[in-house]
Short mmCIF file of C-alpha atoms in Angstrom, two decimals:
data_model
loop_
_atom_site.label_atom_id
_atom_site.label_comp_id
_atom_site.label_asym_id
_atom_site.label_seq_id
_atom_site.Cartn_x
_atom_site.Cartn_y
_atom_site.Cartn_z
CA MET A 553 9.64 -10.13 -18.94
CA LYS A 554 8.66 -6.49 -18.63
CA GLY A 555 7.74 -3.88 -16.07
CA ILE A 556 7.99 -4.20 -12.30
CA ARG A 557 8.86 -7.91 -12.35
CA ALA A 558 11.90 -7.31 -14.56
CA ARG A 559 13.07 -4.34 -12.48
CA LEU A 560 12.68 -6.26 -9.23
CA VAL A 561 14.57 -9.30 -10.52
CA ILE A 562 17.33 -7.25 -12.18
CA HIS A 563 17.83 -4.86 -9.25
CA PHE A 564 17.68 -7.61 -6.64
CA GLY A 565 19.98 -9.79 -8.73
CA LEU A 566 22.51 -7.03 -9.33
CA ILE A 567 22.64 -6.13 -5.65
CA LEU A 568 23.10 -9.77 -4.70
CA LEU A 569 25.72 -10.25 -7.42
CA LEU A 570 27.69 -7.27 -6.11
CA ILE A 571 27.46 -8.64 -2.57
CA VAL A 572 28.61 -12.09 -3.71
CA LEU A 573 31.49 -10.58 -5.70
CA LEU A 574 32.51 -8.51 -2.69
CA LEU A 575 32.37 -11.55 -0.41
CA GLU A 576 34.28 -13.62 -2.98
CA GLY A 577 36.97 -10.94 -3.10
CA LEU A 578 37.19 -10.84 0.69
CA PHE A 579 37.30 -14.64 0.81
CA TYR A 580 40.08 -14.80 -1.81
CA TRP A 581 42.05 -12.13 0.03
CA ALA A 582 41.64 -13.98 3.35
CA VAL A 583 42.71 -17.33 1.88
CA HIS A 584 45.63 -15.77 0.01
CA THR A 585 46.76 -13.90 3.11
CA TYR A 586 46.47 -17.01 5.29
CA TYR A 587 48.37 -19.34 2.95
CA PHE A 588 51.12 -16.92 1.99
CA GLY A 589 51.35 -15.47 5.48
CA THR A 590 51.76 -18.90 7.04
CA ALA A 591 54.34 -19.93 4.44
CA ALA A 592 56.28 -16.66 4.85
CA GLU A 593 56.24 -16.94 8.62
CA THR A 594 57.56 -20.50 8.48
CA LEU A 595 60.27 -19.59 5.98
CA VAL A 596 61.32 -16.53 8.00
CA THR A 597 61.56 -18.59 11.19
CA ARG A 598 63.74 -21.20 9.56
CA SER A 599 65.92 -18.56 7.90
CA VAL A 600 66.40 -16.54 11.08
CA THR A 601 67.23 -19.61 13.11
CA PHE A 602 69.79 -20.91 10.65
CA THR A 603 71.34 -17.49 10.00
CA ASN A 604 71.76 -16.81 13.71
CA PHE A 605 73.34 -20.22 14.12
CA ILE A 606 75.81 -19.58 11.29
CA ASN A 607 76.69 -16.06 12.48
CA LYS A 608 77.22 -17.32 16.03
CA TYR A 609 79.40 -20.32 15.33
CA THR A 610 81.27 -19.02 12.27
CA SER A 611 81.84 -15.45 13.35
CA GLY A 612 85.56 -15.73 12.45
CA TYR A 613 84.97 -17.41 9.11
CA ARG A 614 85.27 -15.53 5.87
CA LEU A 615 82.39 -15.67 3.40
CA LYS A 616 83.64 -18.63 1.33
CA ASP A 617 84.39 -20.59 4.48
CA LYS A 618 80.94 -19.78 5.80
CA ALA A 619 79.45 -20.97 2.50
CA ARG A 620 81.20 -24.36 2.76
CA TYR A 621 80.15 -24.67 6.41
CA ILE A 622 76.56 -23.87 5.48
CA LEU A 623 76.57 -26.47 2.69
CA GLU A 624 77.91 -29.09 5.10
CA ASN A 625 75.28 -28.36 7.78
CA ILE A 626 72.13 -28.10 5.67
CA SER A 627 69.50 -30.59 6.83
CA LYS A 628 68.63 -33.30 4.35
CA GLU A 629 64.94 -32.60 5.00
CA GLU A 630 65.30 -28.96 3.97
CA ASN A 631 63.16 -28.37 0.84
CA ALA A 632 63.99 -24.68 0.44
CA LYS A 633 66.74 -23.51 -1.89
CA ILE A 634 69.54 -21.90 0.16
CA GLU A 635 71.96 -19.49 -1.47
CA VAL A 636 74.98 -17.59 -0.13
CA LEU A 637 75.42 -14.20 -1.82
CA ASP A 638 78.16 -11.65 -1.55
CA LEU A 639 77.43 -7.96 -1.00
CA SER A 640 76.83 -7.42 -4.75
CA GLY A 641 74.23 -10.20 -4.91
CA LYS A 642 76.45 -12.69 -6.70
CA VAL A 643 75.80 -16.33 -5.77
CA ILE A 644 78.86 -17.79 -4.02
CA LEU A 645 77.28 -21.18 -3.38
CA ASN A 646 73.81 -22.73 -3.27
CA SER A 647 72.38 -25.71 -1.43
CA TYR A 648 72.93 -27.89 -4.48
CA GLY A 649 76.69 -27.29 -4.27
CA PHE A 650 76.89 -25.12 -7.39
CA GLN A 651 78.69 -21.82 -7.86
CA THR A 652 76.45 -20.26 -10.50
CA ALA A 653 77.97 -16.78 -10.39
CA GLU A 654 74.52 -15.33 -11.18
CA VAL A 655 73.59 -12.03 -9.63
CA ILE A 656 70.33 -11.82 -7.66
CA ASP A 657 69.01 -8.27 -7.35
CA THR A 658 65.54 -8.87 -5.90
CA PRO A 659 64.39 -6.42 -3.17
CA ASP A 660 64.85 -8.89 -0.32
CA VAL A 661 68.67 -8.87 -0.77
CA SER A 662 69.05 -5.09 -0.46
CA GLU A 663 66.51 -4.97 2.39
CA ALA A 664 68.47 -7.61 4.30
CA LEU A 665 71.67 -5.56 4.05
CA GLN A 666 69.84 -2.36 5.03
CA SER A 667 67.44 -3.47 7.73
CA GLY A 668 68.59 -6.96 8.67
CA SER A 669 65.73 -8.84 7.00
CA GLY A 670 64.09 -8.96 3.57
CA LEU A 671 61.05 -10.72 2.08
CA TYR A 672 60.20 -11.01 -1.60
CA VAL A 673 57.24 -12.68 -3.32
CA GLY A 674 57.29 -12.50 -7.11
CA LYS A 675 58.83 -13.88 -10.26
CA SER A 676 62.41 -15.05 -10.23
CA PRO A 677 64.44 -13.02 -12.73
CA GLN A 678 66.31 -16.22 -13.73
CA THR A 679 63.56 -18.89 -13.95
CA LYS A 680 60.50 -16.62 -14.35
CA GLU A 681 58.87 -18.78 -11.69
CA ARG A 682 56.93 -17.25 -8.82
CA VAL A 683 58.99 -17.62 -5.68
CA MET A 684 58.97 -16.59 -2.04
CA ALA A 685 62.41 -15.56 -0.77
CA VAL A 686 63.71 -14.52 2.66
CA SER A 687 67.18 -12.99 3.12
CA HIS A 688 69.30 -12.22 6.20
CA PRO A 689 72.86 -10.82 6.41
CA LEU A 690 75.96 -12.91 7.16
CA THR A 691 78.60 -11.23 9.35
CA TYR A 692 82.34 -11.44 9.81
CA LEU A 693 83.70 -9.84 12.95
CA GLY A 694 80.52 -7.78 13.24
CA ASP A 695 80.42 -6.53 9.63
CA HIS A 696 78.14 -7.64 6.81
CA VAL A 697 80.02 -9.78 4.34
CA GLY A 698 77.20 -11.48 2.52
CA VAL A 699 73.56 -12.64 2.49
CA LEU A 700 71.93 -15.97 3.32
CA ARG A 701 68.87 -16.40 1.11
CA TYR A 702 66.07 -18.95 1.53
CA SER A 703 63.68 -19.36 -1.41
CA VAL A 704 60.77 -21.71 -2.27
CA SER A 705 58.44 -21.93 -5.24
CA ALA A 706 55.16 -20.01 -4.68
CA GLU A 707 53.30 -21.75 -7.50
CA PRO A 708 51.95 -24.61 -5.32
CA LEU A 709 50.56 -21.94 -2.99
CA ASP A 710 49.03 -20.08 -5.93
CA ALA A 711 47.51 -23.33 -7.20
CA ALA A 712 46.02 -24.10 -3.78
CA VAL A 713 44.60 -20.59 -3.41
CA TYR A 714 43.27 -20.70 -6.97
CA ARG A 715 41.60 -24.06 -6.34
CA ILE A 716 39.92 -22.80 -3.17
CA ALA A 717 38.87 -19.63 -5.00
CA LEU A 718 37.26 -21.77 -7.71
CA TYR A 719 35.30 -23.66 -5.05
CA GLY A 720 34.20 -20.34 -3.60
CA ALA A 721 33.22 -19.05 -7.04
CA GLY A 722 31.18 -22.19 -7.61
CA VAL A 723 29.34 -21.72 -4.32
CA GLY A 724 28.82 -18.04 -5.18
CA THR A 725 27.40 -18.96 -8.58
CA VAL A 726 24.96 -21.39 -6.97
CA VAL A 727 23.94 -18.69 -4.49
CA VAL A 728 23.42 -16.13 -7.28
CA VAL A 729 21.33 -18.57 -9.37
CA PHE A 730 19.29 -19.52 -6.32
CA ALA A 731 18.83 -15.86 -5.42
CA PHE A 732 17.73 -14.99 -8.96
CA SER A 733 15.17 -17.80 -8.82
CA LEU A 734 14.00 -16.64 -5.41
CA SER A 735 13.77 -13.02 -6.61
CA LEU A 736 11.66 -14.19 -9.56
CA ILE A 737 9.29 -15.98 -7.19
CA ILE A 738 9.08 -12.93 -4.92
CA ALA A 739 8.54 -10.64 -7.93
CA ASN A 740 5.70 -12.88 -9.15
CA ARG A 741 4.09 -12.77 -5.71
CA ILE A 742 4.29 -8.97 -5.78
CA VAL A 743 3.37 -8.43 -9.42
CA GLY A 744 0.63 -11.08 -9.56
CA PRO A 745 -1.89 -9.12 -7.46
CA ILE A 746 -0.99 -5.92 -9.34
CA GLN A 747 -1.66 -7.65 -12.66
CA GLU A 748 -4.97 -8.87 -11.29
CA LEU A 749 -5.80 -5.31 -10.27
CA THR A 750 -4.87 -4.16 -13.78
CA ARG A 751 -7.17 -6.75 -15.35
CA ALA A 752 -10.01 -5.74 -13.06
CA ALA A 753 -9.44 -2.06 -13.87
CA THR A 754 -9.41 -2.87 -17.59
CA GLN A 755 -12.72 -4.69 -17.23
CA MET A 756 -14.17 -1.72 -15.39
CA ALA A 757 -12.93 0.58 -18.14
CA THR A 758 -14.91 -1.49 -20.65
CA GLY A 759 -18.09 -1.14 -18.58
CA ASN A 760 -17.96 -4.28 -16.41
CA PHE A 761 -18.49 -2.68 -13.00
CA SER A 762 -18.89 -6.07 -11.31
CA ALA A 763 -15.13 -6.77 -11.68
CA ARG A 764 -13.34 -7.22 -8.37
CA ALA A 765 -9.73 -7.79 -7.31
CA ARG A 766 -8.88 -10.66 -4.97
CA LYS A 767 -6.96 -9.76 -1.83
CA ARG A 768 -4.11 -12.25 -1.55
CA PHE A 769 -1.95 -10.85 1.21
CA ASP A 770 -2.42 -8.50 4.13
CA ASP A 771 0.04 -5.90 2.87
CA GLU A 772 0.08 -2.64 0.88
CA VAL A 773 -1.05 -4.40 -2.30
CA GLY A 774 -3.83 -6.10 -0.32
CA THR A 775 -4.89 -2.69 0.99
CA LEU A 776 -4.84 -1.41 -2.59
CA ALA A 777 -7.09 -4.31 -3.64
CA GLU A 778 -9.53 -3.47 -0.84
CA THR A 779 -9.52 0.19 -1.87
CA PHE A 780 -10.05 -0.78 -5.50
CA ASN A 781 -12.98 -3.01 -4.59
CA TYR A 782 -14.48 -0.23 -2.48
CA MET A 783 -14.07 2.15 -5.42
CA ALA A 784 -15.69 -0.42 -7.72
CA GLU A 785 -18.65 -0.75 -5.36
CA GLU A 786 -19.07 3.02 -5.21
CA ILE A 787 -18.83 3.28 -9.00
CA SER A 788 -21.43 0.52 -9.32
CA LYS A 789 -23.70 2.37 -6.91
CA ASN A 790 -23.18 5.64 -8.76
CA GLU A 791 -23.77 3.92 -12.09
CA GLN A 792 -27.00 2.43 -10.78
CA MET A 793 -27.91 5.81 -9.29
CA LYS A 794 -27.20 7.47 -12.63
CA ASN A 795 -29.41 4.98 -14.45
CA ASP A 796 -32.15 5.47 -11.89
CA PHE A 797 -31.72 9.24 -12.22
CA ILE A 798 -31.99 9.12 -16.01
CA SER A 799 -35.09 6.96 -15.73
CA SER A 800 -36.59 9.19 -13.03
CA VAL A 801 -35.79 12.46 -14.82
CA SER A 802 -37.11 11.05 -18.08
CA HIS A 803 -40.34 10.18 -16.31
CA GLU A 804 -40.45 13.51 -14.50
CA LEU A 805 -39.98 15.37 -17.79
CA ARG A 806 -42.37 13.18 -19.74
CA THR A 807 -45.29 13.50 -17.28
CA PRO A 808 -45.66 17.32 -17.32
CA LEU A 809 -44.83 17.48 -21.02
CA THR A 810 -47.54 14.92 -21.72
CA SER A 811 -50.02 16.94 -19.70
CA ILE A 812 -49.02 20.17 -21.41
CA LYS A 813 -49.21 18.59 -24.87
CA GLY A 814 -52.52 16.89 -24.07
CA TRP A 815 -54.20 20.01 -22.79
CA GLY A 816 -52.68 22.08 -25.58
CA GLU A 817 -54.21 19.77 -28.18
CA THR A 818 -57.51 19.73 -26.27
CA LEU A 819 -57.67 23.51 -26.17
CA ILE A 820 -56.80 23.80 -29.86
CA SER A 821 -59.38 21.22 -30.91
CA GLY A 822 -62.00 22.78 -28.63
CA GLY A 823 -61.53 26.17 -30.26
CA LEU A 824 -61.33 27.92 -26.86
CA GLU A 825 -65.14 28.19 -26.80
CA ASP A 826 -65.59 26.51 -23.41
CA LYS A 827 -64.25 29.10 -20.99
CA GLU A 828 -64.26 26.80 -17.95
CA GLU A 829 -62.39 24.05 -19.80
CA THR A 830 -59.95 26.61 -21.18
CA LEU A 831 -59.16 27.96 -17.71
CA LEU A 832 -58.72 24.44 -16.33
CA GLY A 833 -56.36 23.56 -19.17
CA LEU A 834 -54.33 26.73 -18.73
CA GLU A 835 -54.10 26.08 -14.99
CA VAL A 836 -52.78 22.56 -15.60
CA ILE A 837 -50.31 23.84 -18.18
CA SER A 838 -49.09 26.52 -15.73
CA LYS A 839 -48.62 24.02 -12.89
CA GLU A 840 -46.83 21.51 -15.09
CA THR A 841 -44.60 24.28 -16.43
CA ASP A 842 -43.71 25.23 -12.87
CA ARG A 843 -42.80 21.58 -12.23
CA LEU A 844 -40.53 21.59 -15.26
CA ILE A 845 -38.89 24.85 -14.18
CA GLY A 846 -38.30 23.45 -10.68
CA LEU A 847 -36.77 20.28 -12.07
CA VAL A 848 -34.49 22.21 -14.43
CA GLU A 849 -33.42 24.53 -11.60
CA GLU A 850 -32.50 21.54 -9.44
CA LEU A 851 -30.43 20.10 -12.27
CA LEU A 852 -28.72 23.44 -12.79
CA ASP A 853 -27.95 23.71 -9.07
CA PHE A 854 -26.56 20.20 -9.09
CA SER A 855 -24.34 21.05 -12.05
CA LYS A 856 -23.05 24.14 -10.24
CA PHE A 857 -22.27 22.14 -7.11
CA GLN A 858 -20.38 19.56 -9.15
CA SER A 859 -18.26 22.24 -10.81
CA GLY A 860 -17.83 24.31 -7.65
CA GLU A 861 -19.45 27.38 -9.19
CA VAL A 862 -22.00 28.04 -6.43
CA LYS A 863 -21.40 31.45 -4.86
CA LEU A 864 -23.35 32.87 -1.96
CA LEU A 865 -24.45 36.51 -1.87
CA THR A 866 -24.69 36.80 1.89
CA GLU A 867 -26.22 39.60 3.87
CA ARG A 868 -27.29 40.10 7.46
CA LEU A 869 -30.99 39.63 8.03
CA ASP A 870 -33.57 38.30 10.42
CA LEU A 871 -34.19 34.59 9.79
CA ARG A 872 -37.81 35.10 10.94
CA ASP A 873 -38.51 37.15 7.78
CA ILE A 874 -37.52 34.24 5.51
CA LEU A 875 -39.58 31.74 7.51
CA GLU A 876 -42.59 34.06 7.47
CA ASP A 877 -42.34 34.43 3.68
CA VAL A 878 -42.22 30.66 3.33
CA ARG A 879 -45.23 30.25 5.63
CA ILE A 880 -47.26 32.66 3.52
CA GLN A 881 -46.13 30.89 0.33
CA PHE A 882 -47.43 27.53 1.59
CA ALA A 883 -50.59 28.80 3.29
CA VAL A 884 -52.80 28.13 0.26
CA ARG A 885 -51.31 24.64 -0.25
CA SER A 886 -51.94 23.91 3.42
CA GLN A 887 -55.65 24.70 3.00
CA GLU A 888 -55.98 22.82 -0.30
CA LYS A 889 -54.43 19.65 1.12
CA ASN A 890 -56.02 19.99 4.55
CA VAL A 891 -52.66 19.86 6.31
CA THR A 892 -52.02 22.05 9.33
CA LEU A 893 -48.92 24.23 8.99
CA ASP A 894 -47.63 25.60 12.30
CA VAL A 895 -44.68 27.98 12.21
CA HIS A 896 -43.51 28.99 15.68
CA LEU A 897 -41.44 32.16 15.48
CA PRO A 898 -39.79 33.69 18.56
CA GLY A 899 -40.44 37.28 19.57
CA SER A 900 -36.78 38.31 19.40
CA PRO A 901 -34.79 38.69 16.16
CA LEU A 902 -32.65 35.86 14.78
CA PRO A 903 -29.72 37.62 13.09
CA VAL A 904 -27.95 35.43 10.54
CA SER A 905 -25.53 36.09 7.69
CA VAL A 906 -26.94 34.14 4.74
CA ASP A 907 -27.84 34.31 1.07
CA PRO A 908 -31.60 35.08 1.33
CA ASN A 909 -32.53 33.40 -1.96
CA ARG A 910 -30.59 30.23 -1.19
CA MET A 911 -31.90 30.12 2.38
CA LYS A 912 -35.46 30.47 1.13
CA GLN A 913 -34.75 27.71 -1.39
CA ILE A 914 -33.72 25.41 1.49
CA PHE A 915 -36.92 25.88 3.50
CA VAL A 916 -39.18 25.83 0.43
CA ASN A 917 -37.66 22.49 -0.52
CA LEU A 918 -38.06 21.09 3.00
CA LEU A 919 -41.69 22.20 3.27
CA ASP A 920 -42.43 20.94 -0.26
CA ASN A 921 -41.14 17.49 0.75
CA ALA A 922 -43.14 17.61 3.97
CA PHE A 923 -46.39 18.39 2.07
CA LYS A 924 -45.64 15.62 -0.47
CA PHE A 925 -45.41 12.93 2.20
CA THR A 926 -47.99 14.19 4.71
CA PRO A 927 -51.55 12.99 4.08
CA GLY A 928 -54.67 15.13 4.63
CA GLY A 929 -55.40 15.78 8.29
CA GLY A 930 -51.71 15.71 9.16
CA THR A 931 -49.54 18.40 10.65
CA ILE A 932 -46.33 20.15 9.61
CA GLU A 933 -44.53 22.07 12.33
CA VAL A 934 -41.62 24.49 12.02
CA ALA A 935 -39.92 25.00 15.40
CA LEU A 936 -36.89 27.06 16.39
CA GLN A 937 -34.38 26.72 19.21
CA THR A 938 -31.48 29.06 19.91
CA ASP A 939 -28.42 29.21 22.08
CA GLN A 940 -25.66 31.79 22.26
CA THR A 941 -24.06 30.81 18.96
CA HIS A 942 -26.55 28.86 16.81
CA VAL A 943 -30.17 28.60 15.79
CA ARG A 944 -31.86 25.24 15.08
CA VAL A 945 -34.77 25.20 12.67
CA SER A 946 -36.68 21.91 12.68
CA VAL A 947 -39.28 20.99 10.04
CA ARG A 948 -41.37 18.15 11.48
CA ASP A 949 -44.19 16.33 9.69
CA THR A 950 -46.59 13.49 10.52
CA GLY A 951 -46.17 11.77 7.17
CA GLU A 952 -45.28 8.22 6.28
CA GLY A 953 -41.65 8.53 7.45
CA ILE A 954 -38.51 7.05 5.96
CA SER A 955 -37.48 3.42 6.25
CA PRO A 956 -34.29 2.67 8.26
CA ALA A 957 -32.65 1.29 5.10
CA ASP A 958 -33.25 4.52 3.17
CA LEU A 959 -32.54 7.01 5.98
CA PRO A 960 -28.69 7.05 5.72
CA HIS A 961 -28.91 7.71 1.97
CA VAL A 962 -31.68 10.32 1.64
CA THR A 963 -29.16 13.17 1.31
CA GLU A 964 -27.21 11.40 -1.45
CA LYS A 965 -27.52 12.67 -5.00
CA PHE A 966 -30.37 11.14 -7.06
CA TYR A 967 -31.41 8.84 -4.22
CA LYS A 968 -35.15 8.28 -4.01
CA GLY A 969 -35.28 4.96 -2.18
CA GLN A 970 -38.73 3.41 -1.97
CA SER A 971 -40.50 6.70 -2.54
CA ARG A 972 -42.94 6.87 -5.45
CA GLN A 973 -43.43 10.62 -5.19
CA PRO A 974 -42.35 12.73 -8.18
CA GLY A 975 -38.96 14.41 -7.97
CA SER A 976 -35.35 14.20 -9.12
CA GLY A 977 -33.84 12.93 -5.88
CA LEU A 978 -31.64 16.04 -5.69
CA GLY A 979 -33.63 18.21 -3.28
CA LEU A 980 -32.20 17.11 0.07
CA SER A 981 -28.72 16.77 -1.41
CA ILE A 982 -28.83 20.39 -2.61
CA CYS A 983 -30.21 21.54 0.75
CA ARG A 984 -27.41 19.82 2.62
CA GLU A 985 -24.75 21.40 0.40
CA LEU A 986 -26.29 24.86 0.74
CA VAL A 987 -26.42 24.52 4.54
CA ARG A 988 -22.79 23.38 4.55
CA LEU A 989 -21.78 26.42 2.46
CA HIS A 990 -23.43 28.60 5.11
CA GLY A 991 -21.28 26.96 7.80
CA GLY A 992 -24.20 25.03 9.24
CA GLN A 993 -25.28 21.43 9.81
CA PHE A 994 -28.03 19.37 8.17
CA GLU A 995 -29.70 16.52 10.07
CA VAL A 996 -32.48 14.08 9.14
CA ALA A 997 -34.33 11.89 11.64
CA SER A 998 -37.35 9.73 10.88
CA THR A 999 -39.54 6.94 12.22
CA ARG A 1000 -41.43 4.80 9.77
CA GLY A 1001 -45.18 5.48 10.08
CA GLU A 1002 -44.74 8.45 12.44
CA GLY A 1003 -43.06 11.15 10.39
CA THR A 1004 -39.79 12.89 9.60
CA THR A 1005 -37.83 15.74 11.19
CA VAL A 1006 -35.28 17.72 9.21
CA THR A 1007 -33.10 20.09 11.23
CA VAL A 1008 -31.04 22.99 9.90
CA VAL A 1009 -28.42 24.40 12.28
CA LEU A 1010 -27.05 27.85 11.37
CA PRO A 1011 -24.53 30.09 13.15
CA LEU A 1012 -25.95 33.31 14.54
CA ALA A 1013 -24.52 36.64 13.41
CA LYS A 1014 -24.03 39.79 15.45
CA SER A 1015 -27.13 41.76 16.32
CA LEU A 1016 -28.73 43.70 13.50
CA GLY A 1017 -29.12 47.40 14.04
CA GLY A 1018 -32.70 48.57 13.98
CA ILE A 1019 -34.22 45.11 14.56
#
């Protein structure tokens, strides 16, 4: 038995054992006090009564006369040993009629002469037997002349107390054994789910991401099981996303490389004699190279975001300048694909504090996606709205739209959903992170078959001098 189970059982058992021992001690003390207290009270009452009687009716008797009178008037039912002592503790006469001449120097004798009453519980110096003795002074004409001592054996009381204590110890032992058994059951109920969690975690560590922990109870361990299962689901999703990403990136890398290699071999074998074919091949190679560069840049950006190394080089500028540059950049693509690109810029400046390169990257990525998914004859519109603190830039297209199932996930890393368009699945994720770093908001809305609207909300800066 190791670990938490052992600690729970041992700690719980030790605490319970200490409690039982404490209760046993209190119980023994209470029983001992009750038995001996009752016996002492009875003996004191009898001694006081008889001593007062003797002192009252034999006040003119000397000690030896008192002793004979006491011997003559002892009840036959009296089971205590009665002794008459002189002031030195010497036995003048006892209830058996003997003059032993032994000296009794137990504390009760001196206490009786000093304070009028004495009680002693302990071993008899003569018999070595445990006794209980009560002493009171005998008087002659008002002066102490001796001591009347009552004594009984305390061993029957000790035996009775010991017997009751044994019964109590037996009950305590049963309680401790039962408590240990109960603590073992409780420990198993606590440790069992944890062991199951450990097994599931071990399976996950070996690559089995389908492992799940069963929630047994609605407590902290049950909450831990739920959290573990949620983590397992997220890991499974990320693992699947990683596999999809590797497959997608492999395909994305292979396609342009195949085109580059194919055209390279064609140009080499053709000897560069056909000028038109050579130019076409070089154009394809250039475009495919640009695709590769874009893919690698996205991967590099993703790596920087993961490691927290992205730093913005912000400056104050007019957001209209960036949007105008992007419009000019996509003007040729708009004509080639027969897609109308409308960029509505306000007449007044839009001062923002941004990293111009990163901000341009955001809108280039958004417009690139819009052109990918908008068929010929469609429209892409860039609209702006401002208030006192923010500017909203919306990129709206009339493309195929995004399905409701894919919409909540389009900004997740590597997620491509049902799309068959080329790409790494990192574009929108990178855009969202860049907007967040600028203190803005990133929103995506879409209707299947009608188009998609991506909105970037940025905080406005103070007015720019000279604009």
